[in-house]
Amino acid sequence: MAKLTQRVADRISAALRKFQPILDAAKARDINESDTVVIVTDMLQYVLGYDKYTEITSEFQIRCTYCDLAIKLDGRLALLIEVKAIGLTLKDNHVKQATDYAANQGCEWVLLTNGVHWQAYKISFGKPIANELVLDLNLSEMNPKKAADLEQVWLLSKEGLQKSGLSDYQAMREALSRFSLAALLLSESVVDVLRRELRRITPDARIEEDAIRAVLTTEVLKREVLEGERAESARRLV
């Protein structure tokens, strides 16, 4: 990922080496949520590059309740963070409340973490409000010397947010989704290529595009990639 500079890569690498044993020790002690928040706040600063005093806000108030942490960049709410105790397994229902918070504030991204696992969710402001898991990292298992691992962590960093790293990564995932690939397979241009290739290998057979689409939809592709909101969205994209 060209956007990851050597300076930022060095910072992430050094900070991972520092915090991995801290996370392992904290998990062994099964520390509570409040103590996990302390570690997460330090990681936001030293690993991900956010300024603790100007960009990280604790107990961010939304209406009559609070989200554990929030990131503000240039005065704009960029990320809401829900923290769970380090020994707790992250579950889908844990992000629901933060999703509601984000929708209320018009914030596109929610981060759910227990210090070890970090999950980034993209919020869709439709009816109903929805979230999509875009990134799921285990920082205890990240290799500080491996460029691909550093690039993944960079997506959550201050520099990553400023350069739309998460949004670009989500767009790439969407383009490579099974829904997009299914829509492409059924598109006029791809079906036309298939028809020409089939005629090349079976010159005596008369094969039409409708017959190819029928086989693709009934025998090759699963129904789950052809029906529903994501399938329709992929068709519009194609």
Short mmCIF file of C-alpha atoms in Angstrom, two decimals:
data_model
loop_
_atom_site.label_atom_id
_atom_site.label_comp_id
_atom_site.label_asym_id
_atom_site.label_seq_id
_atom_site.Cartn_x
_atom_site.Cartn_y
_atom_site.Cartn_z
CA MET A 1 0.00 0.00 0.00
CA ALA A 2 1.84 3.04 -1.30
CA LYS A 3 0.15 5.40 1.16
CA LEU A 4 1.97 3.80 4.12
CA THR A 5 5.17 5.82 4.56
CA GLN A 6 8.31 4.37 6.09
CA ARG A 7 8.05 6.73 9.05
CA VAL A 8 4.55 5.54 9.92
CA ALA A 9 5.49 1.91 9.28
CA ASP A 10 8.41 2.24 11.73
CA ARG A 11 6.14 3.77 14.38
CA ILE A 12 3.51 1.03 14.02
CA SER A 13 6.15 -1.71 14.05
CA ALA A 14 7.90 -0.41 17.19
CA ALA A 15 4.60 0.18 19.01
CA LEU A 16 3.31 -3.31 18.18
CA ARG A 17 6.45 -4.84 19.68
CA LYS A 18 5.87 -2.77 22.81
CA PHE A 19 2.17 -3.45 23.25
CA GLN A 20 1.91 -7.14 22.30
CA PRO A 21 3.38 -8.36 25.63
CA ILE A 22 1.23 -5.78 27.45
CA LEU A 23 -1.88 -7.20 25.80
CA ASP A 24 -0.87 -10.78 26.57
CA ALA A 25 -0.28 -9.93 30.24
CA ALA A 26 -3.55 -8.00 30.50
CA LYS A 27 -5.47 -10.90 28.98
CA ALA A 28 -3.83 -13.33 31.40
CA ARG A 29 -4.97 -11.12 34.29
CA ASP A 30 -8.43 -10.79 32.70
CA ILE A 31 -8.57 -7.06 33.37
CA ASN A 32 -11.93 -5.27 33.39
CA GLU A 33 -13.39 -2.93 30.79
CA SER A 34 -12.19 0.28 32.45
CA ASP A 35 -8.60 -0.93 32.52
CA THR A 36 -8.92 -2.12 28.92
CA VAL A 37 -9.99 1.39 27.93
CA VAL A 38 -6.73 2.71 29.40
CA ILE A 39 -4.67 0.34 27.23
CA VAL A 40 -6.77 1.05 24.15
CA THR A 41 -6.32 4.81 24.64
CA ASP A 42 -2.54 4.37 24.80
CA MET A 43 -2.61 2.20 21.67
CA LEU A 44 -4.64 4.81 19.83
CA GLN A 45 -1.85 7.27 20.56
CA TYR A 46 1.33 5.22 20.21
CA VAL A 47 0.31 2.61 17.61
CA LEU A 48 -2.26 4.51 15.56
CA GLY A 49 -0.90 8.02 15.91
CA TYR A 50 -3.82 9.97 17.38
CA ASP A 51 -3.08 12.83 19.75
CA LYS A 52 -4.37 11.89 23.19
CA TYR A 53 -5.16 15.46 24.18
CA THR A 54 -6.73 16.91 21.04
CA GLU A 55 -8.06 13.99 18.99
CA ILE A 56 -9.10 11.25 21.45
CA THR A 57 -12.24 11.93 23.46
CA SER A 58 -13.35 9.64 26.29
CA GLU A 59 -16.95 9.04 27.35
CA PHE A 60 -18.29 10.77 24.24
CA GLN A 61 -21.85 11.84 25.04
CA ILE A 62 -24.63 11.11 22.57
CA ARG A 63 -28.05 12.22 23.74
CA CYS A 64 -28.47 10.67 27.20
CA THR A 65 -25.81 7.97 26.93
CA TYR A 66 -22.12 7.57 26.18
CA CYS A 67 -19.76 5.86 23.78
CA ASP A 68 -16.43 4.79 25.33
CA LEU A 69 -14.11 6.72 23.02
CA ALA A 70 -14.26 8.87 19.91
CA ILE A 71 -11.75 10.24 17.43
CA LYS A 72 -12.09 13.79 16.16
CA LEU A 73 -9.96 15.03 13.28
CA ASP A 74 -10.03 18.72 12.38
CA GLY A 75 -13.01 19.12 14.70
CA ARG A 76 -15.03 16.46 12.86
CA LEU A 77 -16.17 13.19 14.41
CA ALA A 78 -14.30 10.54 12.39
CA LEU A 79 -14.57 7.36 14.46
CA LEU A 80 -16.65 6.05 17.37
CA ILE A 81 -15.01 3.37 19.51
CA GLU A 82 -16.80 0.81 21.69
CA VAL A 83 -14.45 -0.95 24.11
CA LYS A 84 -15.10 -4.30 25.80
CA ALA A 85 -13.08 -6.08 28.50
CA ILE A 86 -10.01 -7.78 27.09
CA GLY A 87 -11.24 -11.27 27.97
CA LEU A 88 -14.61 -10.79 26.31
CA THR A 89 -15.23 -12.24 22.85
CA LEU A 90 -16.50 -9.56 20.47
CA LYS A 91 -19.97 -10.25 19.10
CA ASP A 92 -22.27 -8.65 16.56
CA ASN A 93 -24.64 -7.33 19.21
CA HIS A 94 -21.79 -5.39 20.84
CA VAL A 95 -21.61 -3.07 17.84
CA LYS A 96 -25.36 -2.41 17.63
CA GLN A 97 -25.41 0.36 20.21
CA ALA A 98 -22.35 2.02 18.68
CA THR A 99 -24.04 1.78 15.27
CA ASP A 100 -27.00 3.69 16.66
CA TYR A 101 -24.61 6.26 18.12
CA ALA A 102 -22.84 6.67 14.78
CA ALA A 103 -26.08 7.03 12.84
CA ASN A 104 -27.24 9.71 15.27
CA GLN A 105 -24.00 11.64 14.72
CA GLY A 106 -23.62 11.00 10.99
CA CYS A 107 -20.36 9.13 11.59
CA GLU A 108 -19.48 6.52 8.93
CA TRP A 109 -17.12 4.35 10.97
CA VAL A 110 -17.36 2.43 14.23
CA LEU A 111 -14.51 0.57 15.89
CA LEU A 112 -15.23 -2.32 18.27
CA THR A 113 -12.27 -3.58 20.29
CA ASN A 114 -11.22 -5.49 23.38
CA GLY A 115 -7.64 -4.34 22.98
CA VAL A 116 -6.55 -7.50 21.19
CA HIS A 117 -9.20 -7.73 18.48
CA TRP A 118 -10.05 -4.60 16.51
CA GLN A 119 -13.09 -4.60 14.21
CA ALA A 120 -13.97 -1.70 11.91
CA TYR A 121 -17.59 -1.36 10.74
CA LYS A 122 -18.90 0.83 7.92
CA ILE A 123 -22.27 2.38 8.74
CA SER A 124 -24.96 2.63 6.08
CA PHE A 125 -27.51 5.37 6.71
CA GLY A 126 -30.47 3.61 5.12
CA LYS A 127 -33.70 2.33 6.58
CA PRO A 128 -32.96 0.40 8.64
CA ILE A 129 -29.50 1.58 9.70
CA ALA A 130 -26.99 -1.16 8.90
CA ASN A 131 -23.33 -1.93 9.53
CA GLU A 132 -20.79 -3.96 7.57
CA LEU A 133 -17.68 -5.55 9.09
CA VAL A 134 -14.84 -4.30 6.89
CA LEU A 135 -11.72 -5.10 8.91
CA ASP A 136 -11.02 -7.63 11.68
CA LEU A 137 -7.52 -7.62 13.18
CA ASN A 138 -5.87 -9.54 16.02
CA LEU A 139 -3.03 -7.24 17.08
CA SER A 140 -1.44 -9.91 19.26
CA GLU A 141 -0.89 -12.01 16.13
CA MET A 142 0.37 -9.20 13.89
CA ASN A 143 3.99 -9.55 12.78
CA PRO A 144 5.76 -6.20 13.36
CA LYS A 145 8.24 -7.10 10.61
CA LYS A 146 5.65 -8.02 7.97
CA ALA A 147 4.68 -5.22 5.58
CA ALA A 148 1.22 -6.67 4.87
CA ASP A 149 0.38 -6.70 8.60
CA LEU A 150 1.59 -3.12 9.05
CA GLU A 151 -0.56 -2.05 6.10
CA GLN A 152 -3.63 -3.58 7.75
CA VAL A 153 -2.97 -1.73 11.01
CA TRP A 154 -2.35 1.46 9.02
CA LEU A 155 -5.96 1.39 7.87
CA LEU A 156 -7.04 2.20 11.45
CA SER A 157 -4.40 4.87 11.99
CA LYS A 158 -4.74 8.64 11.89
CA GLU A 159 -2.82 8.69 8.63
CA GLY A 160 -5.05 5.97 7.24
CA LEU A 161 -8.24 7.84 8.06
CA GLN A 162 -6.87 11.08 6.66
CA LYS A 163 -6.05 9.34 3.36
CA SER A 164 -9.39 7.47 3.19
CA GLY A 165 -7.62 4.14 3.69
CA LEU A 166 -10.60 2.37 5.23
CA SER A 167 -13.00 3.69 2.61
CA ASP A 168 -10.69 2.60 -0.22
CA TYR A 169 -10.24 -0.81 1.39
CA GLN A 170 -14.01 -1.23 1.77
CA ALA A 171 -14.52 -0.25 -1.87
CA MET A 172 -11.96 -2.85 -2.96
CA ARG A 173 -13.67 -5.52 -0.86
CA GLU A 174 -17.01 -4.58 -2.38
CA ALA A 175 -15.62 -4.76 -5.92
CA LEU A 176 -14.21 -8.23 -5.21
CA SER A 177 -17.30 -9.50 -3.41
CA ARG A 178 -19.11 -12.58 -4.69
CA PHE A 179 -22.08 -10.34 -5.48
CA SER A 180 -20.05 -8.06 -7.76
CA LEU A 181 -18.34 -10.99 -9.47
CA ALA A 182 -21.69 -12.70 -10.04
CA ALA A 183 -23.12 -9.52 -11.53
CA LEU A 184 -20.10 -9.22 -13.82
CA LEU A 185 -20.45 -12.82 -14.97
CA LEU A 186 -24.03 -12.08 -16.03
CA SER A 187 -23.21 -8.75 -17.68
CA GLU A 188 -23.64 -8.35 -21.44
CA SER A 189 -19.92 -7.93 -22.15
CA VAL A 190 -18.82 -11.02 -20.20
CA VAL A 191 -21.62 -13.21 -21.53
CA ASP A 192 -20.66 -12.12 -25.05
CA VAL A 193 -17.06 -13.23 -24.42
CA LEU A 194 -18.29 -16.57 -23.10
CA ARG A 195 -20.50 -17.03 -26.14
CA ARG A 196 -17.59 -16.37 -28.52
CA GLU A 197 -15.31 -18.77 -26.64
CA LEU A 198 -17.98 -21.48 -26.57
CA ARG A 199 -18.52 -21.11 -30.30
CA ARG A 200 -14.76 -21.36 -30.81
CA ILE A 201 -14.49 -24.68 -28.98
CA THR A 202 -17.83 -25.99 -30.33
CA PRO A 203 -18.13 -24.39 -33.80
CA ASP A 204 -21.06 -26.59 -34.83
CA ALA A 205 -23.21 -25.63 -31.84
CA ARG A 206 -25.48 -22.59 -31.93
CA ILE A 207 -25.19 -21.05 -28.48
CA GLU A 208 -27.08 -17.88 -27.56
CA GLU A 209 -26.50 -15.46 -24.73
CA ASP A 210 -29.82 -16.24 -23.02
CA ALA A 211 -28.86 -19.90 -22.80
CA ILE A 212 -25.54 -19.00 -21.18
CA ARG A 213 -27.25 -16.76 -18.61
CA ALA A 214 -29.76 -19.51 -17.83
CA VAL A 215 -26.99 -22.00 -17.06
CA LEU A 216 -25.06 -19.45 -14.99
CA THR A 217 -28.10 -18.54 -12.89
CA THR A 218 -29.45 -22.06 -12.39
CA GLU A 219 -26.36 -24.27 -12.28
CA VAL A 220 -23.21 -22.22 -11.74
CA LEU A 221 -24.04 -19.36 -9.36
CA LYS A 222 -25.67 -19.74 -5.97
CA ARG A 223 -29.01 -18.05 -5.40
CA GLU A 224 -27.59 -16.08 -2.46
CA VAL A 225 -25.37 -14.03 -4.82
CA LEU A 226 -28.24 -13.28 -7.19
CA GLU A 227 -30.96 -12.17 -4.80
CA GLY A 228 -31.25 -9.55 -2.09
CA GLU A 229 -30.10 -5.99 -1.50
CA ARG A 230 -26.37 -6.60 -1.97
CA ALA A 231 -26.95 -8.46 -5.24
CA GLU A 232 -29.11 -5.61 -6.52
CA SER A 233 -26.50 -3.07 -5.44
CA ALA A 234 -23.82 -5.04 -7.30
CA ARG A 235 -25.93 -5.09 -10.47
CA ARG A 236 -26.34 -1.32 -10.29
CA LEU A 237 -22.57 -0.95 -9.83
CA VAL A 238 -21.84 -3.13 -12.85
#
